[in-house]
PDB file of C-alpha atoms and ligand atoms in Angstrom:
ATOM      1  CA  UNK A 294      -3.700 -12.770  51.524  1.00 70.00           C
ATOM      2  CA  UNK A 295      -0.244 -14.348  51.158  1.00 83.00           C
ATOM      3  CA  UNK A 296      -1.445 -16.244  47.966  1.00 87.00           C
ATOM      4  CA  UNK A 297      -2.727 -13.090  46.585  1.00 88.00           C
ATOM      5  CA  UNK A 298       0.553 -11.269  47.035  1.00 88.00           C
ATOM      6  CA  UNK A 299       2.359 -14.177  45.324  1.00 87.00           C
ATOM      7  CA  UNK A 300      -0.120 -14.193  42.562  1.00 88.00           C
ATOM      8  CA  UNK A 301       0.451 -10.448  42.174  1.00 86.00           C
ATOM      9  CA  UNK A 302       4.214 -10.814  42.101  1.00 85.00           C
ATOM     10  CA  UNK A 303       4.102 -13.656  39.453  1.00 82.00           C
ATOM     11  CA  UNK A 304       1.407 -11.910  37.340  1.00 87.00           C
ATOM     12  CA  UNK A 305       2.768  -8.276  37.380  1.00 89.00           C
ATOM     13  CA  UNK A 306       6.466  -8.858  37.681  1.00 90.00           C
ATOM     14  CA  UNK A 307       7.700 -12.344  36.718  1.00 90.00           C
ATOM     15  CA  UNK A 308       5.682 -12.937  33.553  1.00 89.00           C
ATOM     16  CA  UNK A 309       6.463  -9.547  31.881  1.00 90.00           C
ATOM     17  CA  UNK A 310      10.189 -10.073  32.910  1.00 92.00           C
ATOM     18  CA  UNK A 311      10.161 -13.516  31.424  1.00 91.00           C
ATOM     19  CA  UNK A 312       8.596 -12.033  28.254  1.00 90.00           C
ATOM     20  CA  UNK A 313      11.027  -9.331  28.006  1.00 93.00           C
ATOM     21  CA  UNK A 314      13.956 -11.754  28.411  1.00 93.00           C
ATOM     22  CA  UNK A 315      12.402 -14.026  25.711  1.00 90.00           C
ATOM     23  CA  UNK A 316      11.991 -11.333  23.230  1.00 89.00           C
ATOM     24  CA  UNK A 317      14.978  -8.904  23.994  1.00 93.00           C
ATOM     25  CA  UNK A 318      17.344 -11.705  24.650  1.00 92.00           C
ATOM     26  CA  UNK A 319      17.134 -13.065  21.190  1.00 91.00           C
ATOM     27  CA  UNK A 320      15.254 -16.269  22.065  1.00 89.00           C
ATOM     28  CA  UNK A 321      12.119 -15.602  19.968  1.00 89.00           C
ATOM     29  CA  UNK A 322      12.142 -17.013  16.509  1.00 90.00           C
ATOM     30  CA  UNK A 323      12.942 -14.459  13.819  1.00 89.00           C
ATOM     31  CA  UNK A 324      14.615 -16.370  11.052  1.00 91.00           C
ATOM     32  CA  UNK A 325      12.819 -18.177   8.282  1.00 89.00           C
ATOM     33  CA  UNK A 326      14.037 -21.502   9.475  1.00 91.00           C
ATOM     34  CA  UNK A 327      13.295 -20.985  13.240  1.00 91.00           C
ATOM     35  CA  UNK A 328      10.600 -23.231  14.702  1.00 88.00           C
ATOM     36  CA  UNK A 329       7.239 -21.379  15.115  1.00 87.00           C
ATOM     37  CA  UNK A 330       6.219 -19.560  18.220  1.00 85.00           C
ATOM     38  CA  UNK A 331       4.186 -21.493  20.783  1.00 82.00           C
ATOM     39  CA  UNK A 332       0.653 -21.433  19.435  1.00 86.00           C
ATOM     40  CA  UNK A 333       1.608 -19.166  16.445  1.00 87.00           C
ATOM     41  CA  UNK A 334      -0.365 -20.915  13.725  1.00 84.00           C
ATOM     42  CA  UNK A 335      -3.514 -21.139  16.087  1.00 87.00           C
ATOM     43  CA  UNK A 336      -3.322 -17.535  17.040  1.00 88.00           C
ATOM     44  CA  UNK A 337      -2.563 -16.168  13.437  1.00 87.00           C
ATOM     45  CA  UNK A 338      -5.122 -18.563  11.833  1.00 89.00           C
ATOM     46  CA  UNK A 339      -7.848 -17.633  14.342  1.00 92.00           C
ATOM     47  CA  UNK A 340      -7.366 -13.963  13.765  1.00 90.00           C
ATOM     48  CA  UNK A 341      -7.371 -14.381   9.888  1.00 91.00           C
ATOM     49  CA  UNK A 342     -10.467 -16.677   9.879  1.00 91.00           C
ATOM     50  CA  UNK A 343     -12.465 -14.246  12.225  1.00 92.00           C
ATOM     51  CA  UNK A 344     -11.404 -11.195  10.023  1.00 92.00           C
ATOM     52  CA  UNK A 345     -12.390 -12.965   6.734  1.00 92.00           C
ATOM     53  CA  UNK A 346     -15.729 -14.449   8.183  1.00 87.00           C
ATOM     54  CA  UNK A 347     -16.635 -10.921   9.037  1.00 89.00           C
ATOM     55  CA  UNK A 348     -15.890  -9.183   5.669  1.00 92.00           C
ATOM     56  CA  UNK A 349     -15.459 -11.736   2.711  1.00 95.00           C
ATOM     57  CA  UNK A 350     -18.302 -11.211   0.088  1.00 95.00           C
ATOM     58  CA  UNK A 351     -20.285 -14.296  -0.951  1.00 95.00           C
ATOM     59  CA  UNK A 352     -20.542 -15.533  -4.558  1.00 96.00           C
ATOM     60  CA  UNK A 353     -21.259 -18.897  -6.071  1.00 96.00           C
ATOM     61  CA  UNK A 354     -18.625 -20.678  -8.203  1.00 97.00           C
ATOM     62  CA  UNK A 355     -21.407 -21.544 -10.598  1.00 97.00           C
ATOM     63  CA  UNK A 356     -21.838 -17.817 -11.531  1.00 98.00           C
ATOM     64  CA  UNK A 357     -18.386 -17.825 -13.262  1.00 98.00           C
ATOM     65  CA  UNK A 358     -18.090 -18.837 -16.995  1.00 98.00           C
ATOM     66  CA  UNK A 359     -15.275 -20.870 -18.376  1.00 98.00           C
ATOM     67  CA  UNK A 360     -13.990 -17.710 -19.970  1.00 98.00           C
ATOM     68  CA  UNK A 361     -13.738 -16.103 -16.626  1.00 98.00           C
ATOM     69  CA  UNK A 362     -11.646 -19.026 -15.355  1.00 98.00           C
ATOM     70  CA  UNK A 363      -9.408 -18.683 -18.433  1.00 98.00           C
ATOM     71  CA  UNK A 364      -8.961 -15.031 -17.804  1.00 98.00           C
ATOM     72  CA  UNK A 365      -8.199 -15.912 -14.167  1.00 98.00           C
ATOM     73  CA  UNK A 366      -5.502 -18.215 -15.453  1.00 98.00           C
ATOM     74  CA  UNK A 367      -3.979 -15.341 -17.360  1.00 97.00           C
ATOM     75  CA  UNK A 368      -3.861 -13.209 -14.200  1.00 98.00           C
ATOM     76  CA  UNK A 369      -2.360 -16.074 -12.273  1.00 97.00           C
ATOM     77  CA  UNK A 370       0.434 -16.675 -14.657  1.00 95.00           C
ATOM     78  CA  UNK A 371       1.452 -13.037 -14.569  1.00 96.00           C
ATOM     79  CA  UNK A 372       1.124 -12.351 -10.842  1.00 97.00           C
ATOM     80  CA  UNK A 373       1.193 -15.542  -8.777  1.00 96.00           C
ATOM     81  CA  UNK A 374       3.177 -18.289 -10.482  1.00 93.00           C
ATOM     82  CA  UNK A 375       6.463 -17.217  -8.875  1.00 90.00           C
ATOM     83  CA  UNK A 376       5.436 -17.933  -5.439  1.00 93.00           C
ATOM     84  CA  UNK A 377       2.598 -20.437  -5.897  1.00 94.00           C
ATOM     85  CA  UNK A 378       3.642 -22.572  -8.765  1.00 91.00           C
ATOM     86  CA  UNK A 379       1.877 -24.281 -11.625  1.00 91.00           C
ATOM     87  CA  UNK A 380       0.090 -27.565 -12.078  1.00 88.00           C
ATOM     88  CA  UNK A 381       2.520 -30.484 -12.571  1.00 81.00           C
ATOM     89  CA  UNK A 382       5.413 -28.121 -12.042  1.00 71.00           C
ATOM     90  CA  UNK A 383       8.684 -30.051 -11.243  1.00 67.00           C
ATOM     91  CA  UNK A 384      11.148 -27.826  -9.450  1.00 68.00           C
ATOM     92  CA  UNK A 385      14.596 -29.225 -10.275  1.00 71.00           C
ATOM     93  CA  UNK A 386      16.552 -26.592  -8.524  1.00 77.00           C
ATOM     94  CA  UNK A 387      16.304 -25.277  -4.824  1.00 82.00           C
ATOM     95  CA  UNK A 388      13.872 -22.483  -4.272  1.00 83.00           C
ATOM     96  CA  UNK A 389      14.216 -19.620  -1.779  1.00 86.00           C
ATOM     97  CA  UNK A 390      12.098 -20.511   1.328  1.00 90.00           C
ATOM     98  CA  UNK A 391       9.684 -18.172   3.018  1.00 92.00           C
ATOM     99  CA  UNK A 392       8.002 -18.309   6.378  1.00 92.00           C
ATOM    100  CA  UNK A 393       5.249 -19.231   6.166  1.00 92.00           C
ATOM    101  CA  UNK A 394       5.911 -20.802   2.792  1.00 93.00           C
ATOM    102  CA  UNK A 395       3.391 -20.110  -0.005  1.00 94.00           C
ATOM    103  CA  UNK A 396       1.030 -23.033  -0.610  1.00 94.00           C
ATOM    104  CA  UNK A 397       1.402 -24.785  -3.953  1.00 93.00           C
ATOM    105  CA  UNK A 398      -2.191 -23.913  -5.000  1.00 96.00           C
ATOM    106  CA  UNK A 399      -2.364 -26.513  -7.835  1.00 95.00           C
ATOM    107  CA  UNK A 400      -1.322 -29.474  -5.764  1.00 92.00           C
ATOM    108  CA  UNK A 401      -3.694 -31.443  -3.518  1.00 92.00           C
ATOM    109  CA  UNK A 402      -1.758 -30.208  -0.471  1.00 91.00           C
ATOM    110  CA  UNK A 403      -2.174 -26.555  -1.420  1.00 93.00           C
ATOM    111  CA  UNK A 404      -5.770 -26.614  -2.986  1.00 95.00           C
ATOM    112  CA  UNK A 405      -8.171 -23.985  -1.818  1.00 96.00           C
ATOM    113  CA  UNK A 406     -10.997 -25.633  -3.560  1.00 96.00           C
ATOM    114  CA  UNK A 407     -12.910 -26.087  -0.386  1.00 96.00           C
ATOM    115  CA  UNK A 408     -12.829 -22.379   0.471  1.00 96.00           C
ATOM    116  CA  UNK A 409     -15.730 -20.249  -0.748  1.00 96.00           C
ATOM    117  CA  UNK A 410     -14.706 -18.141  -3.722  1.00 97.00           C
ATOM    118  CA  UNK A 411     -15.313 -14.994  -1.784  1.00 97.00           C
ATOM    119  CA  UNK A 412     -12.748 -16.041   0.827  1.00 97.00           C
ATOM    120  CA  UNK A 413     -10.038 -16.485  -1.792  1.00 97.00           C
ATOM    121  CA  UNK A 414     -11.090 -13.274  -3.426  1.00 98.00           C
ATOM    122  CA  UNK A 415     -10.630 -11.564  -0.009  1.00 97.00           C
ATOM    123  CA  UNK A 416      -7.198 -12.956   0.344  1.00 97.00           C
ATOM    124  CA  UNK A 417      -6.054 -11.730  -3.144  1.00 98.00           C
ATOM    125  CA  UNK A 418      -7.526  -8.364  -2.542  1.00 97.00           C
ATOM    126  CA  UNK A 419      -6.375  -7.759   0.990  1.00 96.00           C
ATOM    127  CA  UNK A 420      -3.268  -9.907   1.314  1.00 96.00           C
ATOM    128  CA  UNK A 421      -2.279 -11.692   4.447  1.00 95.00           C
ATOM    129  CA  UNK A 422      -0.419  -9.593   7.014  1.00 92.00           C
ATOM    130  CA  UNK A 423       2.975 -10.576   8.247  1.00 91.00           C
ATOM    131  CA  UNK A 424       3.416 -13.048   5.387  1.00 94.00           C
ATOM    132  CA  UNK A 425       4.745 -12.658   1.782  1.00 95.00           C
ATOM    133  CA  UNK A 426       1.114 -12.728   0.490  1.00 97.00           C
ATOM    134  CA  UNK A 427       0.616  -9.192  -1.083  1.00 97.00           C
ATOM    135  CA  UNK A 428      -2.518  -7.291  -1.487  1.00 98.00           C
ATOM    136  CA  UNK A 429      -3.517  -6.908  -5.127  1.00 98.00           C
ATOM    137  CA  UNK A 430      -6.134  -4.203  -4.911  1.00 97.00           C
ATOM    138  CA  UNK A 431      -3.765  -1.555  -6.404  1.00 97.00           C
ATOM    139  CA  UNK A 432      -2.818  -3.906  -9.184  1.00 97.00           C
ATOM    140  CA  UNK A 433      -5.825  -5.971 -10.310  1.00 98.00           C
ATOM    141  CA  UNK A 434      -9.414  -4.635 -11.078  1.00 98.00           C
ATOM    142  CA  UNK A 435     -12.351  -6.361  -9.268  1.00 98.00           C
ATOM    143  CA  UNK A 436     -13.121  -8.615 -12.226  1.00 98.00           C
ATOM    144  CA  UNK A 437      -9.479  -9.877 -12.424  1.00 98.00           C
ATOM    145  CA  UNK A 438      -9.471 -10.622  -8.487  1.00 98.00           C
ATOM    146  CA  UNK A 439     -12.780 -12.628  -8.928  1.00 98.00           C
ATOM    147  CA  UNK A 440     -11.578 -14.522 -11.979  1.00 98.00           C
ATOM    148  CA  UNK A 441      -8.363 -15.713 -10.303  1.00 98.00           C
ATOM    149  CA  UNK A 442     -10.311 -16.711  -7.203  1.00 98.00           C
ATOM    150  CA  UNK A 443     -12.656 -18.758  -9.512  1.00 98.00           C
ATOM    151  CA  UNK A 444      -9.615 -20.308 -11.145  1.00 98.00           C
ATOM    152  CA  UNK A 445      -8.174 -21.476  -7.740  1.00 98.00           C
ATOM    153  CA  UNK A 446     -11.682 -22.662  -6.573  1.00 98.00           C
ATOM    154  CA  UNK A 447     -11.561 -24.869  -9.720  1.00 97.00           C
ATOM    155  CA  UNK A 448      -7.976 -25.992  -9.241  1.00 97.00           C
ATOM    156  CA  UNK A 449      -8.927 -29.702  -9.120  1.00 95.00           C
ATOM    157  CA  UNK A 450     -11.073 -29.654 -12.221  1.00 96.00           C
ATOM    158  CA  UNK A 451      -9.522 -27.026 -14.548  1.00 96.00           C
ATOM    159  CA  UNK A 452     -11.027 -26.435 -17.934  1.00 97.00           C
ATOM    160  CA  UNK A 453      -8.463 -27.530 -20.632  1.00 96.00           C
ATOM    161  CA  UNK A 454      -8.261 -23.900 -21.903  1.00 97.00           C
ATOM    162  CA  UNK A 455      -7.242 -22.699 -18.438  1.00 97.00           C
ATOM    163  CA  UNK A 456      -4.399 -25.324 -18.256  1.00 96.00           C
ATOM    164  CA  UNK A 457      -3.227 -24.143 -21.777  1.00 95.00           C
ATOM    165  CA  UNK A 458      -3.251 -20.550 -20.722  1.00 96.00           C
ATOM    166  CA  UNK A 459      -1.225 -21.419 -17.498  1.00 95.00           C
ATOM    167  CA  UNK A 460       1.410 -23.101 -19.647  1.00 91.00           C
ATOM    168  CA  UNK A 461       2.031 -20.266 -21.945  1.00 90.00           C
ATOM    169  CA  UNK A 462       5.612 -18.847 -21.419  1.00 85.00           C
ATOM    170  CA  UNK A 463       5.539 -15.308 -19.892  1.00 80.00           C
ATOM    171  CA  UNK A 464       8.285 -14.038 -22.277  1.00 80.00           C
ATOM    172  CA  UNK A 465       7.573 -15.747 -25.604  1.00 74.00           C
ATOM    173  CA  UNK A 466      10.665 -15.871 -28.082  1.00 78.00           C
ATOM    174  CA  UNK A 467      10.630 -13.042 -30.528  1.00 81.00           C
ATOM    175  CA  UNK A 468       8.819 -13.870 -33.876  1.00 81.00           C
ATOM    176  CA  UNK A 469      11.138 -14.855 -36.685  1.00 81.00           C
ATOM    177  CA  UNK A 470      12.217 -12.080 -39.084  1.00 79.00           C
ATOM    178  CA  UNK A 471      11.200 -12.204 -42.723  1.00 75.00           C
ATOM    179  CA  UNK A 472      14.323 -14.106 -43.718  1.00 75.00           C
ATOM    180  CA  UNK A 473      13.461 -16.935 -41.304  1.00 68.00           C
ATOM    181  CA  UNK A 474      16.276 -16.129 -38.788  1.00 69.00           C
ATOM    182  CA  UNK A 475      15.389 -15.141 -35.323  1.00 65.00           C
ATOM    183  CA  UNK A 476      14.754 -11.361 -35.154  1.00 61.00           C
ATOM    184  CA  UNK A 477      17.654  -9.213 -33.900  1.00 59.00           C
ATOM    185  CA  UNK A 478      16.991  -7.526 -30.706  1.00 58.00           C
ATOM    186  CA  UNK A 479      16.002  -3.840 -31.335  1.00 54.00           C
ATOM    187  CA  UNK A 480      18.108  -0.914 -30.245  1.00 49.00           C
ATOM    188  CA  UNK A 481      21.523   0.276 -31.236  1.00 48.00           C
ATOM    189  CA  UNK A 482      23.814  -2.741 -30.620  1.00 44.00           C
ATOM    190  CA  UNK A 483      27.057  -0.654 -31.062  1.00 46.00           C
ATOM    191  CA  UNK A 484      26.195   1.311 -27.914  1.00 47.00           C
ATOM    192  CA  UNK A 485      25.529   0.359 -24.245  1.00 45.00           C
ATOM    193  CA  UNK A 486      25.777  -3.088 -22.845  1.00 46.00           C
ATOM    194  CA  UNK A 487      24.570  -5.357 -25.582  1.00 46.00           C
ATOM    195  CA  UNK A 488      27.008  -8.460 -25.916  1.00 46.00           C
ATOM    196  CA  UNK A 489      27.471  -7.339 -29.647  1.00 45.00           C
ATOM    197  CA  UNK A 490      29.211  -4.192 -28.545  1.00 40.00           C
ATOM    198  CA  UNK A 491      31.695  -6.018 -26.173  1.00 43.00           C
ATOM    199  CA  UNK A 492      33.341  -8.161 -28.853  1.00 40.00           C
TER     200      UNK A 492
HETATM  201  C1  LIG B 121       5.716 -12.930  -3.050  1.00 53.00           C
HETATM  202  C2  LIG B 121       4.919 -14.198  -2.947  1.00 53.00           C
HETATM  203  C3  LIG B 121       3.456 -14.333  -3.251  1.00 53.00           C
HETATM  204  C4  LIG B 121       2.792 -13.936  -4.323  1.00 53.00           C
HETATM  205  C5  LIG B 121       3.384 -13.127  -5.508  1.00 53.00           C
HETATM  206  C6  LIG B 121       1.504 -14.351  -4.214  1.00 53.00           C
HETATM  207  N1  LIG B 121       1.291 -15.014  -3.033  1.00 53.00           N
HETATM  208 FE1  LIG B 121      -0.470 -15.853  -2.291  1.00 53.00          FE
HETATM  209  N2  LIG B 121       0.559 -16.331  -0.661  1.00 53.00           N
HETATM  210  C7  LIG B 121       1.884 -16.187  -0.277  1.00 53.00           C
HETATM  211  C8  LIG B 121       2.225 -16.774   0.963  1.00 53.00           C
HETATM  212  C9  LIG B 121       3.522 -16.693   1.666  1.00 53.00           C
HETATM  213  C10 LIG B 121       0.961 -17.271   1.456  1.00 53.00           C
HETATM  214  C11 LIG B 121       0.710 -18.050   2.764  1.00 53.00           C
HETATM  215  C12 LIG B 121       0.147 -17.085   3.730  1.00 53.00           C
HETATM  216  C13 LIG B 121      -0.070 -17.856   5.148  1.00 53.00           C
HETATM  217  O1  LIG B 121       0.395 -18.968   5.387  1.00 53.00           O
HETATM  218  O2  LIG B 121      -1.055 -17.270   5.856  1.00 53.00           O
HETATM  219  C14 LIG B 121      -0.036 -17.057   0.491  1.00 53.00           C
HETATM  220  C15 LIG B 121      -1.320 -17.498   0.605  1.00 53.00           C
HETATM  221  C16 LIG B 121      -2.206 -17.345  -0.334  1.00 53.00           C
HETATM  222  C17 LIG B 121      -3.569 -17.981  -0.344  1.00 53.00           C
HETATM  223  C18 LIG B 121      -4.195 -18.597   0.785  1.00 53.00           C
HETATM  224  C19 LIG B 121      -3.959 -20.086   0.771  1.00 53.00           C
HETATM  225  C20 LIG B 121      -4.678 -20.867   1.835  1.00 53.00           C
HETATM  226  O3  LIG B 121      -4.373 -21.989   1.949  1.00 53.00           O
HETATM  227  O4  LIG B 121      -5.567 -20.299   2.465  1.00 53.00           O
HETATM  228  C21 LIG B 121      -4.211 -17.651  -1.584  1.00 53.00           C
HETATM  229  C22 LIG B 121      -5.611 -18.020  -1.921  1.00 53.00           C
HETATM  230  C23 LIG B 121      -3.271 -16.924  -2.390  1.00 53.00           C
HETATM  231  N3  LIG B 121      -2.087 -16.874  -1.755  1.00 53.00           N
HETATM  232  C24 LIG B 121      -3.520 -16.657  -3.727  1.00 53.00           C
HETATM  233  C25 LIG B 121      -2.664 -15.915  -4.490  1.00 53.00           C
HETATM  234  C26 LIG B 121      -2.865 -15.304  -5.707  1.00 53.00           C
HETATM  235  C27 LIG B 121      -4.227 -15.451  -6.540  1.00 53.00           C
HETATM  236  C28 LIG B 121      -1.663 -14.595  -6.238  1.00 53.00           C
HETATM  237  C29 LIG B 121      -1.611 -13.769  -7.501  1.00 53.00           C
HETATM  238  C30 LIG B 121      -2.641 -12.783  -7.835  1.00 53.00           C
HETATM  239  C31 LIG B 121      -0.768 -14.655  -5.099  1.00 53.00           C
HETATM  240  N4  LIG B 121      -1.394 -15.450  -4.106  1.00 53.00           N
HETATM  241  C32 LIG B 121       0.514 -14.105  -5.180  1.00 53.00           C
HETATM  242  C33 LIG B 121       2.842 -15.627  -1.128  1.00 53.00           C
HETATM  243  C34 LIG B 121       2.518 -14.998  -2.405  1.00 53.00           C
END
């Protein structure tokens, strides 16, 4: 009976009090550079895997054409590059860090080539809760989400056209004007904040 009472005291009073002190006392990790919670990755990873295993659709990578993968590269360079990077990208300046940090999806460390395409599609469509990974279902259509998933599933053997597409600058320089000089920016340069109006 004595043991039971002690068990009750520990279980019902001490553990919740310790948890309250841990969280409300400012001991729990909340900053990006804090060390992870005990078992954080295991708990978060298990929940994510279980959820995806239940609802990710199945589709073979072989059902996608090279054109699909190239279209996926175009989606990727508009929506994903900023967080997930490009093949052979050398960062020569410090990047803002996130927790968890977005994996570099075109490096062997970050490849998702072992994941079924449907799993990557699921992550693009639904996002990953409590991380910076957004849901894209209100931004991309079904075809675009599948195409970008097929691109990432092929990240270790990209078709050359997909590499070319990834490398295209997002904001190409304006085409030269008829006289061979770069085109003037449009708009009335005498008004507003254009540098020409501040001389
Ligand atoms: C604002 C930053 C951000 C953007 C933009 C973003 N992601 Fe993510 N993504 C993340 C983060 C952070 C993670 C890591 C989540 C985690 O660790 O659970 C992630 C995870 C992923 C994963 C899972 C990787 C793995 O190892 O399982 C895939 C796949 C992915 N993103 C694809 C994409 C695609 C495709 C796009 C563009 C359509 C995109 N992401 C745009 C931040 C971003």
